[in-house]
Structure formats: C-alpha cells, structure tokens
mmCIF file of C-alpha atoms in Angstrom:
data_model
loop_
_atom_site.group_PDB
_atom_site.id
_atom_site.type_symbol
_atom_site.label_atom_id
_atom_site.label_comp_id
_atom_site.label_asym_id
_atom_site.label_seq_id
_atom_site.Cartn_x
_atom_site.Cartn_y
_atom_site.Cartn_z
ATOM 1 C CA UNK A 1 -19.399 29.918 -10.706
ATOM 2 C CA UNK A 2 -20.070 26.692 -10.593
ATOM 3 C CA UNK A 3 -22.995 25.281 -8.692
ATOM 4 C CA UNK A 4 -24.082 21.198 -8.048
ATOM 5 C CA UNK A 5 -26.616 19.437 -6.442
ATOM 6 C CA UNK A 6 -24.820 15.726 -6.394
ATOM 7 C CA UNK A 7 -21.301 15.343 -5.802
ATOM 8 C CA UNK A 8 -20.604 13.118 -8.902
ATOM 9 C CA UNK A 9 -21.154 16.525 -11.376
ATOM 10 C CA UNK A 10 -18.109 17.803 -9.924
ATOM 11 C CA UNK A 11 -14.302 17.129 -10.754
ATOM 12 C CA UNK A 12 -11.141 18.996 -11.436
ATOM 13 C CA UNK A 13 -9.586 17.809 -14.492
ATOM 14 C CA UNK A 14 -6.961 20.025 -15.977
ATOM 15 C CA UNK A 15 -4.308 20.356 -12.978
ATOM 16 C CA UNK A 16 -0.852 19.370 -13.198
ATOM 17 C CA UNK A 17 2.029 19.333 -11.481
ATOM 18 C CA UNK A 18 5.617 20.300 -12.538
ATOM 19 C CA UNK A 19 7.547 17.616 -10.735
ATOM 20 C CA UNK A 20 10.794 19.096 -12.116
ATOM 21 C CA UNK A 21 11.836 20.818 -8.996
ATOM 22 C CA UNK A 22 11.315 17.395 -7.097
ATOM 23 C CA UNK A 23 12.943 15.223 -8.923
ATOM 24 C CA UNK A 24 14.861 17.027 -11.321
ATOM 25 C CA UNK A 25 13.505 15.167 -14.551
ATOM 26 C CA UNK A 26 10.550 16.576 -16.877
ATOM 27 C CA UNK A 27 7.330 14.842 -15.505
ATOM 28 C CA UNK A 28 3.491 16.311 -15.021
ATOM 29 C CA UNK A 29 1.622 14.864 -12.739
ATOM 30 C CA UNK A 30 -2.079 14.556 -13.587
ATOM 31 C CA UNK A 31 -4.287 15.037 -10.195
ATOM 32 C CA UNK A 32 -7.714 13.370 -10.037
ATOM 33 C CA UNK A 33 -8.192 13.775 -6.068
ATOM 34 C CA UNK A 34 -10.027 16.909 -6.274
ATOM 35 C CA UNK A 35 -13.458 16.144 -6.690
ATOM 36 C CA UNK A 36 -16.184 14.927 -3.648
ATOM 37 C CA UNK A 37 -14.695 11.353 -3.675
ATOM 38 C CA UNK A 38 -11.445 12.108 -3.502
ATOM 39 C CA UNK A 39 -10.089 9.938 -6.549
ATOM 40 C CA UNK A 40 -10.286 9.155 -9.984
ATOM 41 C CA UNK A 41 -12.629 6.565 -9.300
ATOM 42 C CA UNK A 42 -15.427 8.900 -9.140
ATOM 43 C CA UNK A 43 -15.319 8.822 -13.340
ATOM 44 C CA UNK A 44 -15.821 5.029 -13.275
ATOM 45 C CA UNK A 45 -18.380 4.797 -10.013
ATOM 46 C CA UNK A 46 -20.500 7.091 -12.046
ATOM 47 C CA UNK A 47 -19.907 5.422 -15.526
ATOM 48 C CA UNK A 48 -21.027 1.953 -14.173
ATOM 49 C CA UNK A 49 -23.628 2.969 -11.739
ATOM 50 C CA UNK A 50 -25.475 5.116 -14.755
ATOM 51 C CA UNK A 51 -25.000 2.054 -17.409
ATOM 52 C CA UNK A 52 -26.520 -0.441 -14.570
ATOM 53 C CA UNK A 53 -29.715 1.805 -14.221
ATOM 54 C CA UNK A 54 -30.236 2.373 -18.043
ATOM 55 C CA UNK A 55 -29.885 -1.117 -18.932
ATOM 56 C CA UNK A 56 -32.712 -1.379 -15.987
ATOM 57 C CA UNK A 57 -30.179 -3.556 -13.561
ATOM 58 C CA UNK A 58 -30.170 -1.124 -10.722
ATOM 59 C CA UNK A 59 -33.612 -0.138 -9.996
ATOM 60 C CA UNK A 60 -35.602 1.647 -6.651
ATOM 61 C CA UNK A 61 -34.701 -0.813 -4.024
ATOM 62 C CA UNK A 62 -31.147 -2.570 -5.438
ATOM 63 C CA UNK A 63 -28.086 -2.818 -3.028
ATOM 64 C CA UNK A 64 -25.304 -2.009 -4.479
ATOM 65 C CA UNK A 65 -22.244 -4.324 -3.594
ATOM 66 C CA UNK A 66 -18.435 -4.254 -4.810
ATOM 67 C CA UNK A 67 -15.195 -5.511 -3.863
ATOM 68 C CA UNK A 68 -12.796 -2.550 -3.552
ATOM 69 C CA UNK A 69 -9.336 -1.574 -1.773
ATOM 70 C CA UNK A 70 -11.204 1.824 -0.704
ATOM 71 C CA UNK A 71 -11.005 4.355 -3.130
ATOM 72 C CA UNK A 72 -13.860 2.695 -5.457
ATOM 73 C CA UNK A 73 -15.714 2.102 -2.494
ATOM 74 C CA UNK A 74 -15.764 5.506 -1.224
ATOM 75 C CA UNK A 75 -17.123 7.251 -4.786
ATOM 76 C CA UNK A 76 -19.535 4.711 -4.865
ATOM 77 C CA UNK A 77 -20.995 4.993 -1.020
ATOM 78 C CA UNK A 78 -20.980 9.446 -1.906
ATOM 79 C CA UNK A 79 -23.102 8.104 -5.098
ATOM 80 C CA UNK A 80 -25.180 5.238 -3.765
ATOM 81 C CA UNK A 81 -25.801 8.376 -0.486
ATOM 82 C CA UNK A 82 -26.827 10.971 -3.458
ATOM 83 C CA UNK A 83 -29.253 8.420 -5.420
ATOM 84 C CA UNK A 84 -31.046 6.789 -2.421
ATOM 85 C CA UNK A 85 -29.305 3.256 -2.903
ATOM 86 C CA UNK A 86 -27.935 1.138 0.238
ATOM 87 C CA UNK A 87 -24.420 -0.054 -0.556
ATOM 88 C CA UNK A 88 -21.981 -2.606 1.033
ATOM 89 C CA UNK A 89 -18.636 -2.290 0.185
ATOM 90 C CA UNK A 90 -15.991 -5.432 0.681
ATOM 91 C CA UNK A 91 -13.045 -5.004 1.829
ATOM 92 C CA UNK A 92 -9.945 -6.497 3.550
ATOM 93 C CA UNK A 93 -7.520 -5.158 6.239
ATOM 94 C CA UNK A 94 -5.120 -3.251 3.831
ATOM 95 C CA UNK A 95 -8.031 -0.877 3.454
ATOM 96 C CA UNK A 96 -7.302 2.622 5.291
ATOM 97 C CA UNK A 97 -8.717 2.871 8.169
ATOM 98 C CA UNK A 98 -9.778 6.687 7.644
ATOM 99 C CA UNK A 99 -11.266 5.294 4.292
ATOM 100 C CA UNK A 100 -13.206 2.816 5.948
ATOM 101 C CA UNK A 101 -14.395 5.206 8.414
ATOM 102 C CA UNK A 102 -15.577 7.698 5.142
ATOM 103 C CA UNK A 103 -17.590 4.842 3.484
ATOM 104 C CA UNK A 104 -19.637 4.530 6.979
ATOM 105 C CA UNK A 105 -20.067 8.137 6.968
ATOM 106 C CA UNK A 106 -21.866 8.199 3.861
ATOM 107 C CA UNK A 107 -24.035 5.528 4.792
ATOM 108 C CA UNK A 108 -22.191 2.679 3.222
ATOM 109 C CA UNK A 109 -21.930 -0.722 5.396
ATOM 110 C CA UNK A 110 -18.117 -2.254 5.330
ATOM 111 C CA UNK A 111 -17.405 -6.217 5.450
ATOM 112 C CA UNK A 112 -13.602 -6.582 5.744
ATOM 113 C CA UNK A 113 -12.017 -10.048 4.772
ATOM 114 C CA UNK A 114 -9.650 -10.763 7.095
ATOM 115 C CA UNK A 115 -8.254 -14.047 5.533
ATOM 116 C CA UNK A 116 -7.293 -14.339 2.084
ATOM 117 C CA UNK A 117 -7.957 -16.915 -0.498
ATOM 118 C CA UNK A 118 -4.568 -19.629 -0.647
ATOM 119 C CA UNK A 119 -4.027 -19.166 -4.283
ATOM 120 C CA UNK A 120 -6.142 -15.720 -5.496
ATOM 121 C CA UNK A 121 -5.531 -13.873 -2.231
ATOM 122 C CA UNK A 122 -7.347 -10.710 -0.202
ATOM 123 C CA UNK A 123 -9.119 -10.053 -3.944
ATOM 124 C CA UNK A 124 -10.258 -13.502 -4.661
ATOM 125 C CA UNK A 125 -11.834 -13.843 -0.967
ATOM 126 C CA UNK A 126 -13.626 -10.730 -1.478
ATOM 127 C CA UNK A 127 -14.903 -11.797 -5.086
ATOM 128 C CA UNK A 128 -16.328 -15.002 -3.519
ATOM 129 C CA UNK A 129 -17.278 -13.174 -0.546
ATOM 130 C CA UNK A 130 -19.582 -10.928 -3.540
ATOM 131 C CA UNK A 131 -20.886 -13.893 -5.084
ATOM 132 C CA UNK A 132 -22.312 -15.497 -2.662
ATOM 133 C CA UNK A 133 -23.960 -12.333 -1.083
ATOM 134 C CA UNK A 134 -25.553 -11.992 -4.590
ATOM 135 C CA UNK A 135 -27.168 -15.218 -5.058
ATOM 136 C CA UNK A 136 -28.454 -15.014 -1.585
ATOM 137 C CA UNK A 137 -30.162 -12.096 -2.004
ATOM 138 C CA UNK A 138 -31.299 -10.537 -5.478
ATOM 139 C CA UNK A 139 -31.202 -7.022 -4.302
ATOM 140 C CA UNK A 140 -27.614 -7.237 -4.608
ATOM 141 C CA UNK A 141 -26.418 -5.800 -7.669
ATOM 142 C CA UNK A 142 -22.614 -6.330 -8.103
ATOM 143 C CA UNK A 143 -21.346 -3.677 -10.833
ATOM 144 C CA UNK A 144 -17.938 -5.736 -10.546
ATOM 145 C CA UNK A 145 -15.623 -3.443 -11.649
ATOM 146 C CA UNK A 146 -12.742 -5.792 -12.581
ATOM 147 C CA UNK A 147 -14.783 -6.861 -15.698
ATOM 148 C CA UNK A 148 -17.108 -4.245 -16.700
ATOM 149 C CA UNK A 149 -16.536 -1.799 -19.917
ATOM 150 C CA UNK A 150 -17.370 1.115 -18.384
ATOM 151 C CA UNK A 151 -14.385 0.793 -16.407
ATOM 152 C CA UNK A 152 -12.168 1.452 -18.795
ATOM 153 C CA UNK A 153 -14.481 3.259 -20.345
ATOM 154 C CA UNK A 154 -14.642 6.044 -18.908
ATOM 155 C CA UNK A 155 -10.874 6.680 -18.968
ATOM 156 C CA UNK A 156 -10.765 6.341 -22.652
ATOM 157 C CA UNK A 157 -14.225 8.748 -22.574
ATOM 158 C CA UNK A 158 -12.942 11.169 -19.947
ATOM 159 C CA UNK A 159 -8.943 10.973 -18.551
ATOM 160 C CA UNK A 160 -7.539 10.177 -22.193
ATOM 161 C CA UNK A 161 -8.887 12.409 -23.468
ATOM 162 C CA UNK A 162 -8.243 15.092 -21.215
ATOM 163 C CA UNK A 163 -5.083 14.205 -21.442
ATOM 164 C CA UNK A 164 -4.429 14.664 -25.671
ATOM 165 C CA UNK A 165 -6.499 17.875 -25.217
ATOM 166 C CA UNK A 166 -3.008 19.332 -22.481
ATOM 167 C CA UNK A 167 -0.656 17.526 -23.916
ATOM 168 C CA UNK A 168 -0.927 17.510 -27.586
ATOM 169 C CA UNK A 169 2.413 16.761 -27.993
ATOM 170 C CA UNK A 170 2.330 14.075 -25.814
ATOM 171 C CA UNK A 171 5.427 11.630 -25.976
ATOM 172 C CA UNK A 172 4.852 8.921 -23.176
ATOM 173 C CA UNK A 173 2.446 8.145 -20.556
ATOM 174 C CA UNK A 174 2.902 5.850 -17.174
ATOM 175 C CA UNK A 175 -0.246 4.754 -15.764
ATOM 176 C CA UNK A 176 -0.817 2.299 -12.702
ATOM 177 C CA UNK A 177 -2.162 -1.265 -13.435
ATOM 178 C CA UNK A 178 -4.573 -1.746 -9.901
ATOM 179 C CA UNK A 179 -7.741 -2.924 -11.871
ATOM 180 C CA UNK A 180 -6.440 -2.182 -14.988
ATOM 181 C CA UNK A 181 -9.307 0.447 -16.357
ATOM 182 C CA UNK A 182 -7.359 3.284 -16.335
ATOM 183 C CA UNK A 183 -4.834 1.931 -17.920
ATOM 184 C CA UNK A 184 -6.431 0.112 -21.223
ATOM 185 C CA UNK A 185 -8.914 2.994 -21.242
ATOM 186 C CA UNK A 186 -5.875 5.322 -22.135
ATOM 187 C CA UNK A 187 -4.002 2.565 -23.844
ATOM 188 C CA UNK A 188 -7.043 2.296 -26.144
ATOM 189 C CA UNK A 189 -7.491 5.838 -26.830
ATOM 190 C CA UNK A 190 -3.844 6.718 -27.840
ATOM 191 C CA UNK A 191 -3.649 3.711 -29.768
ATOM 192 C CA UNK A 192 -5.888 5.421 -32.176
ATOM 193 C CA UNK A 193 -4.421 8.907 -31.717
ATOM 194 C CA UNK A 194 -2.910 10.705 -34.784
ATOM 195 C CA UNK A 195 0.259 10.344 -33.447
ATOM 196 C CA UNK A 196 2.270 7.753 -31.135
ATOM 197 C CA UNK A 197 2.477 7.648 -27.343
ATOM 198 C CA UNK A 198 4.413 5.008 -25.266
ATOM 199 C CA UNK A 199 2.465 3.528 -23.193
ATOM 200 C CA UNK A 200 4.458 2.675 -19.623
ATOM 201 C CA UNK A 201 2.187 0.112 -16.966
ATOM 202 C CA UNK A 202 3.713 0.907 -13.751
ATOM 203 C CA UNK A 203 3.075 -2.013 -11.264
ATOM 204 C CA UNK A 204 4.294 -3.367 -7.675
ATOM 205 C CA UNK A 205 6.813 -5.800 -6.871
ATOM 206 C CA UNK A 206 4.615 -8.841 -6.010
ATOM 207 C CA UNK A 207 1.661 -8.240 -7.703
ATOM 208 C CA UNK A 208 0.557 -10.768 -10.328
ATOM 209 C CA UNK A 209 -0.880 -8.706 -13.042
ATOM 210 C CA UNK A 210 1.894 -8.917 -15.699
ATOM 211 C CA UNK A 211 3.003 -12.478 -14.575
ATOM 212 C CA UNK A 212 5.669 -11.924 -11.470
ATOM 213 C CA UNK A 213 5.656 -13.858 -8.941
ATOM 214 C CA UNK A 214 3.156 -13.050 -5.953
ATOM 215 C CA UNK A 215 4.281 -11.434 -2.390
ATOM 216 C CA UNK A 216 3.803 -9.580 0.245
ATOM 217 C CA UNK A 217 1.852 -6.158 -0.721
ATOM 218 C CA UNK A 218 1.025 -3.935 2.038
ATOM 219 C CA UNK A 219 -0.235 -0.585 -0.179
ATOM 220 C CA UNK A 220 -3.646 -0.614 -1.671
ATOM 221 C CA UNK A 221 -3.921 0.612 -4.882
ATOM 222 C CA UNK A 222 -2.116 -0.859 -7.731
ATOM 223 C CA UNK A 223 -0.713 -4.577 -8.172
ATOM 224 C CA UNK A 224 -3.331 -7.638 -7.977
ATOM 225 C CA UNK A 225 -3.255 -11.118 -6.564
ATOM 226 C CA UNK A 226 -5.003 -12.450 -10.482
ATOM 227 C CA UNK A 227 -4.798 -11.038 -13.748
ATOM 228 C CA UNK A 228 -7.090 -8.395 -14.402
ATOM 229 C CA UNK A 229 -10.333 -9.893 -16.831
ATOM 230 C CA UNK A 230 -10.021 -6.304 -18.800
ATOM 231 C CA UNK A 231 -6.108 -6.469 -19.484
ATOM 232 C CA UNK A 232 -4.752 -6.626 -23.040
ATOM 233 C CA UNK A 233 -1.223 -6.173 -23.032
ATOM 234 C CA UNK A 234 -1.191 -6.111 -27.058
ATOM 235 C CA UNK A 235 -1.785 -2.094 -26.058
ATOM 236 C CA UNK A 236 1.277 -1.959 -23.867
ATOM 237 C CA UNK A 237 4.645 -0.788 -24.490
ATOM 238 C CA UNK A 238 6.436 -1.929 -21.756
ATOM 239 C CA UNK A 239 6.271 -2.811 -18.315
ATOM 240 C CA UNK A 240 7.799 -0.934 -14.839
ATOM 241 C CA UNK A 241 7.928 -3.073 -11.343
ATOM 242 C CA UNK A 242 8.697 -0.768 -8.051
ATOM 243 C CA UNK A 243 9.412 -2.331 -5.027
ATOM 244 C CA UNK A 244 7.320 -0.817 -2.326
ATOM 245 C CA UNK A 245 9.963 0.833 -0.495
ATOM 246 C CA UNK A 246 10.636 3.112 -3.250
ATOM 247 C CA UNK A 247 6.618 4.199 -3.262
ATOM 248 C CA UNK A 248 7.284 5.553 0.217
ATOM 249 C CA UNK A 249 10.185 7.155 -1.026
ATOM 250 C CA UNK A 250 8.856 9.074 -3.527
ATOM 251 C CA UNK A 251 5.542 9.789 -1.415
ATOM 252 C CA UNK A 252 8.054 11.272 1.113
ATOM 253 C CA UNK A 253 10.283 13.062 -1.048
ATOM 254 C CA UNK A 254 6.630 14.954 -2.672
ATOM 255 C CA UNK A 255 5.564 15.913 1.117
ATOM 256 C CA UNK A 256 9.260 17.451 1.638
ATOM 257 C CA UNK A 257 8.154 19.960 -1.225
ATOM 258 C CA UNK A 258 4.798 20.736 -0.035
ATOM 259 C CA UNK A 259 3.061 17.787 -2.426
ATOM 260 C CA UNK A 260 1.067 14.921 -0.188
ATOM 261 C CA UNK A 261 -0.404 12.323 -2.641
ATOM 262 C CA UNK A 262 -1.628 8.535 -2.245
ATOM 263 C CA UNK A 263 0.572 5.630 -2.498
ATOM 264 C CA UNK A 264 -0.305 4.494 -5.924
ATOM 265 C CA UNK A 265 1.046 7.889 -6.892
ATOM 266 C CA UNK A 266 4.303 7.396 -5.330
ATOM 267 C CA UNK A 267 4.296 4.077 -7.281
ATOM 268 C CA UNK A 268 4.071 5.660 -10.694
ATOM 269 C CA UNK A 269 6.497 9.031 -10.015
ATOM 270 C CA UNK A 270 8.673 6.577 -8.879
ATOM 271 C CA UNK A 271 8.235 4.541 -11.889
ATOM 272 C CA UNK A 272 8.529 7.036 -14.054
ATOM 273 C CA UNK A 273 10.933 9.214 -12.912
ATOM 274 C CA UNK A 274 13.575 6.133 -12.870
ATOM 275 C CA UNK A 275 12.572 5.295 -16.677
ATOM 276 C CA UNK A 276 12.888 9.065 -17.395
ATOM 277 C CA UNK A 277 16.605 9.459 -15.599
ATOM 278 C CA UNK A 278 17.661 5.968 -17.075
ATOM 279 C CA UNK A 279 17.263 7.340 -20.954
ATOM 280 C CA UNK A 280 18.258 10.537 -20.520
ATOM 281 C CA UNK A 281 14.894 11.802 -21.488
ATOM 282 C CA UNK A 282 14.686 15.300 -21.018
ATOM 283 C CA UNK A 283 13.060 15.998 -24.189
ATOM 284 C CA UNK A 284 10.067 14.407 -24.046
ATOM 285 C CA UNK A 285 6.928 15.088 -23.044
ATOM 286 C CA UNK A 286 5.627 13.024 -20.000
ATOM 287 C CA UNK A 287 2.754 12.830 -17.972
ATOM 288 C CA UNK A 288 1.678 10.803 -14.712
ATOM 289 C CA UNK A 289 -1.411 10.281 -13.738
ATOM 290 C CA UNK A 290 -2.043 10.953 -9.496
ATOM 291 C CA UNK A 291 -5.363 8.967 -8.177
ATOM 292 C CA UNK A 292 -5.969 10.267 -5.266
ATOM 293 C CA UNK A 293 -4.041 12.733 -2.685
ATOM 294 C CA UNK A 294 -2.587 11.305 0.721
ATOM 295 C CA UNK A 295 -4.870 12.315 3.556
ATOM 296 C CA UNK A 296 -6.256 8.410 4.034
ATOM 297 C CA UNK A 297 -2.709 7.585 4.104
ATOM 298 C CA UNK A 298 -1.577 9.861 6.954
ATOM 299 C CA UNK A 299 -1.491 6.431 9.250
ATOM 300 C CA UNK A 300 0.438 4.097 7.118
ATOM 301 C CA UNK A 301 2.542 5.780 4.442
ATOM 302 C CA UNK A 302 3.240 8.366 6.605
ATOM 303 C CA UNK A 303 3.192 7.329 9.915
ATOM 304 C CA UNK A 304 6.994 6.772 10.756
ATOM 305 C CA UNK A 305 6.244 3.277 13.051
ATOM 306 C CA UNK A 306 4.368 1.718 10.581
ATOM 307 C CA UNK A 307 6.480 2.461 7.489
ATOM 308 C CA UNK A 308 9.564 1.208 9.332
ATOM 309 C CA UNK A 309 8.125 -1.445 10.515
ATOM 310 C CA UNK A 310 7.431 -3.040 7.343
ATOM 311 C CA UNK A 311 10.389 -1.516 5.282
ATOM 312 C CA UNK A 312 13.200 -0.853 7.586
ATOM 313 C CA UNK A 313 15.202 2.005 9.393
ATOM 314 C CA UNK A 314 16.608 3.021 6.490
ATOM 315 C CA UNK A 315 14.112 3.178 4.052
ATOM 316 C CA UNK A 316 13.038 7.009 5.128
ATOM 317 C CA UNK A 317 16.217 7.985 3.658
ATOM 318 C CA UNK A 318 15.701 10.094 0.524
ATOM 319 C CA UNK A 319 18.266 8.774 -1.642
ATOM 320 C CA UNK A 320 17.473 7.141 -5.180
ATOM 321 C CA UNK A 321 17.993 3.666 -5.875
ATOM 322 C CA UNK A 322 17.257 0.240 -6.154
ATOM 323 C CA UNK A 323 13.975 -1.273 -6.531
ATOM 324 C CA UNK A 324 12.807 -0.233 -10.039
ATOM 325 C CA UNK A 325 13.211 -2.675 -12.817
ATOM 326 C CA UNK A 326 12.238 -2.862 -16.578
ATOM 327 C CA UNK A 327 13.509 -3.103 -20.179
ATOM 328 C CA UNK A 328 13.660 0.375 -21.720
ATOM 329 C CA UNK A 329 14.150 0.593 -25.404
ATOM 330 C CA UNK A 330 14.805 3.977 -26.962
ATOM 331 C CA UNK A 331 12.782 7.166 -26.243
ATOM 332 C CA UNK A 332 11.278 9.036 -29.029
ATOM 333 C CA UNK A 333 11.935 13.085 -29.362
ATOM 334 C CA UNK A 334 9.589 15.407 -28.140
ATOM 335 C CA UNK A 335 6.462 17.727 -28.222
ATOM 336 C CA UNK A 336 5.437 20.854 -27.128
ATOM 337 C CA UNK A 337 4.186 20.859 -23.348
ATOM 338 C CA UNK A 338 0.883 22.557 -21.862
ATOM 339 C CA UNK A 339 0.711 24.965 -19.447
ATOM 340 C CA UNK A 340 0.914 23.630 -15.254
ATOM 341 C CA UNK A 341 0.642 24.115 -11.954
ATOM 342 C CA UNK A 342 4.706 24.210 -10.921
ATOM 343 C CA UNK A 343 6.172 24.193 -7.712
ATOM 344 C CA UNK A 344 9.643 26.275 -8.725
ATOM 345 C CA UNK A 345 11.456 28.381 -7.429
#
C-alpha cells in the first residue's frame, strides 16, 4: 500500500475516462485531479519549486510568490505548508472563491487584483503586482511559471509520457493552452515520438494566446490576456476556439452522467468532441487531458444564477451547437486503445 509523508509524492496517473457513453464519439479523458492538490499543477509546483532550491534560489527563509488563477496556487501553498516556506499567492476576482479559501487553509496569504491592466489585463496586473513585491523585498522568490522550463517540463517528463506508455497507438491529442506548459511539454515529447500524433490546442473565445481578439472571459483556467513567453506554435497542428457557453455545456452534460470536472475540462471535451464528430473520426485514438475535477466550481459553473447570468436562459440546454470553430484537415487512421475507466452501460 502506498504510504507518504508530503503530499507532493502522491498522484494518480493512469485513469481514464470512456466519454463514449456521454457524447457518443471515441474520447478518453485523462484525470489529473486526484492527487493532494487537486490538479495537474501539482507536477509543475513540484518541478519548479525543487529546480529553485537546487540551483540554491529558494533557501530557509524565501517567500515564495506567484501569479496564478488558483489551481497553481493551491499545489504550491500544500508544498510551500509541507517544506516550511511562507507563500503569497496573486490573484484576481475570477479566482474561486472555495479555492481561495483552500490556499488560506494551508497557510498561504491571497492578494486579489481587482482591476486589470488596460492593455495586458487581470494577468498583466498581477505580473506587475509580482514584480514590484520582489524588488521590495528579496525574500520574495517568484518561480514565474509563465516562463520557466520546468513548466513544461514536467509535462514532457511526466503527463507525455504517461500518456505514450496508455496509448501507444495514440492518434491525436487536445490539450488546453492556459499557460501553455502542458501543452508544449506534450507537443515536445510527441514531436519526437516514433510515430505521429496531432497535436489539437484547445483555447477560449477571447483569449489572446493564438492571436484572437481579446474579451470578456469569466472561467479561469485556459485562454490568456498576452501570449504565453513558453509558446511555440511550430509544434502545433491546429488550433480549436470554444465559446464559453459551450464549456458549461459540456461540464453539465458530464455531471448528468455522474462525471463533475473543472471548467477547463469542459473547454477541451467540448473542443474535442466537436473536432471528433466534424471528421467522422471514430477510428482514431483520442485522448483529453482533465486538470482538475469540479468541486471549486460548485458556485459558478454550476450554480444555476450565476451561469445564467452571464450566458443566458438558454444556455443550460443540453443540445450541441454553435460556438466551436477551427480548420480541420484530414484525420489519420487509427491505433489500438488502452484499457479505461468507462461509464457504459
């Protein structure tokens, strides 16, 4: 049995699920939320806090500060609580407020912007807001996780790879652009594969990241108000938008079977799913990657006042649709698949 004495040496990573019966299309959904932080961003909280203290950065008395949308900040608050660090975590008000409430727990302080930057938005205030903490104080120690390697790094060390070892037969992969590190980290890895995987970035209406114009985004997660430092779309097959109505679709139409998972998972199933559908792709192999699971979400995605509010009467209605867009060329065939966790009756 398995037995731990920090949080960070513990993470599920070889559960799928079967979205078949959901959405009648071929898709596995990879789920990172089961470990103590609740997300994939455990792998790269541990990666960068572990590089900063070899390389002699974060030392007995650092504070650890970062700009996150919660889920960062919440793996690195259980990891800052488990290695005797103090850590202050900036935010802005599209941060959950359960999530906020979790970083606190642990120990960590919260700052929330409340009024973003004219051109670069919530995430350029906070970056400022970063700055100028650290060069008022040297304690700080920003691990800034839009530009550092091990980022990515420990996607195309860890989730890639767990990945090829499932799916051997792998045909394409969607993956969220937020930061962009688990995206280029599994870019990079089945670039150099021994045999070829589409790679699909799955982003949200409004977000800047592949050069769309900027809106109104009221899900954390994926999508960015700049273009991520660590993005190199030389690795990238093509490109899916979803309007955010059609994330709390799909998170909906999940929790109808049983399945309650995080917004930026409802961005990529819904994402993918459409692509899937649209080119008749039964045959191929798929996989999804799930960040986190929905239980910060409970008061926005699913709370019925505050999703209608933003999206409309209507937009509870389970029905595909609108709001997807991209340029699809052909699908190749398939692969064999790996066994999963499936929901079927």
């Amino acid at each position: 049995m398995p037995i731990i004495s920090v949080p960070q040496e513990f993470n599920e990573e070889d559960l799928y699920v079967d979205l078949r019966s959901v959405f009648g299309c071929s898709l596995f959904l990879k789920c990172e939320g089961f470990n103590f932080a609740g997300s994939i961003k455990m792998k790269a909280a541990t990666e960068m806090v572990e590089a900063a203290e070899r390389a002699g950065v974060l030392t007995p008395g650092s504070v650890l500060i970062e700009s996150s949308s919660g889920n960062l900040g919440v793996a690195l608050s259980m990891i800052a609580a488990s290695r005797g660090y103090e850590f202050l975590c900036i935010t802005d008000p599209r941060c959950n407020l359960s999530t906020r409430r979790l970083m606190e727990a642990l120990g960590a302080q919260v700052h929330t912007i409340t009024e973003p930057d004219p051109v670069t938005g919530f995430l350029g205030a906070r970056k400022d807001y970063v700055r100028a903490m650290c060069a008022s104080d040297r304690r700080y120690v920003w691990l800034n996780q839009y530009e550092n390697p091990n980022n990515w790094g420990s996607h195309h060390r860890r989730t890639a790879q767990e990945i090829a070892r499932s799916f051997p037969e792998l045909d394409v992969l969607f993956v969220g652009a937020g930061t962009t590190g688990t995206l280029m980290g599994c870019a990079r890895f089945f670039r150099e594969w021994h045999r070829p995987v589409r790679i699909v970035a799955v982003d949200s209406v409004g977000s800047v990241t592949f050069g769309g114009p900027p809106s109104r985004r009221m899900i954390p997660g994926l999508g960015s108000a700049e273009r991520p430092d660590v993005l190199d779309e030389s690795y990238i097959d093509e490109v899916v938008l979803v309007e955010e109505a059609q994330t709390v679709r799909a998170c909906h139409r999940m929790a109808r079977r049983g399945f309650l998972f995080g917004g930026s998972t409802g961005t990529v199933v819904s994402a993918a799913t459409s692509w899937l559908t649209r080119n008749d792709a039964q045959d191929l192999t798929a996989v999804t990657i799930a960040p986190d699971l929905g239980e910060r979400y409970l008061d926005t995605l699913y709370q019925t006042n505050w999703v209608e509010d933003l999206y409309g009467g209507d937009v509870l209605r389970l029905d595909e649709g609108a709001g997807v867009t991209a340029t699809v060329p052909e699908p190749r065939s398939s692969g064999s698949r790996s066994p999963v966790l499936s929901n079927r009756r």
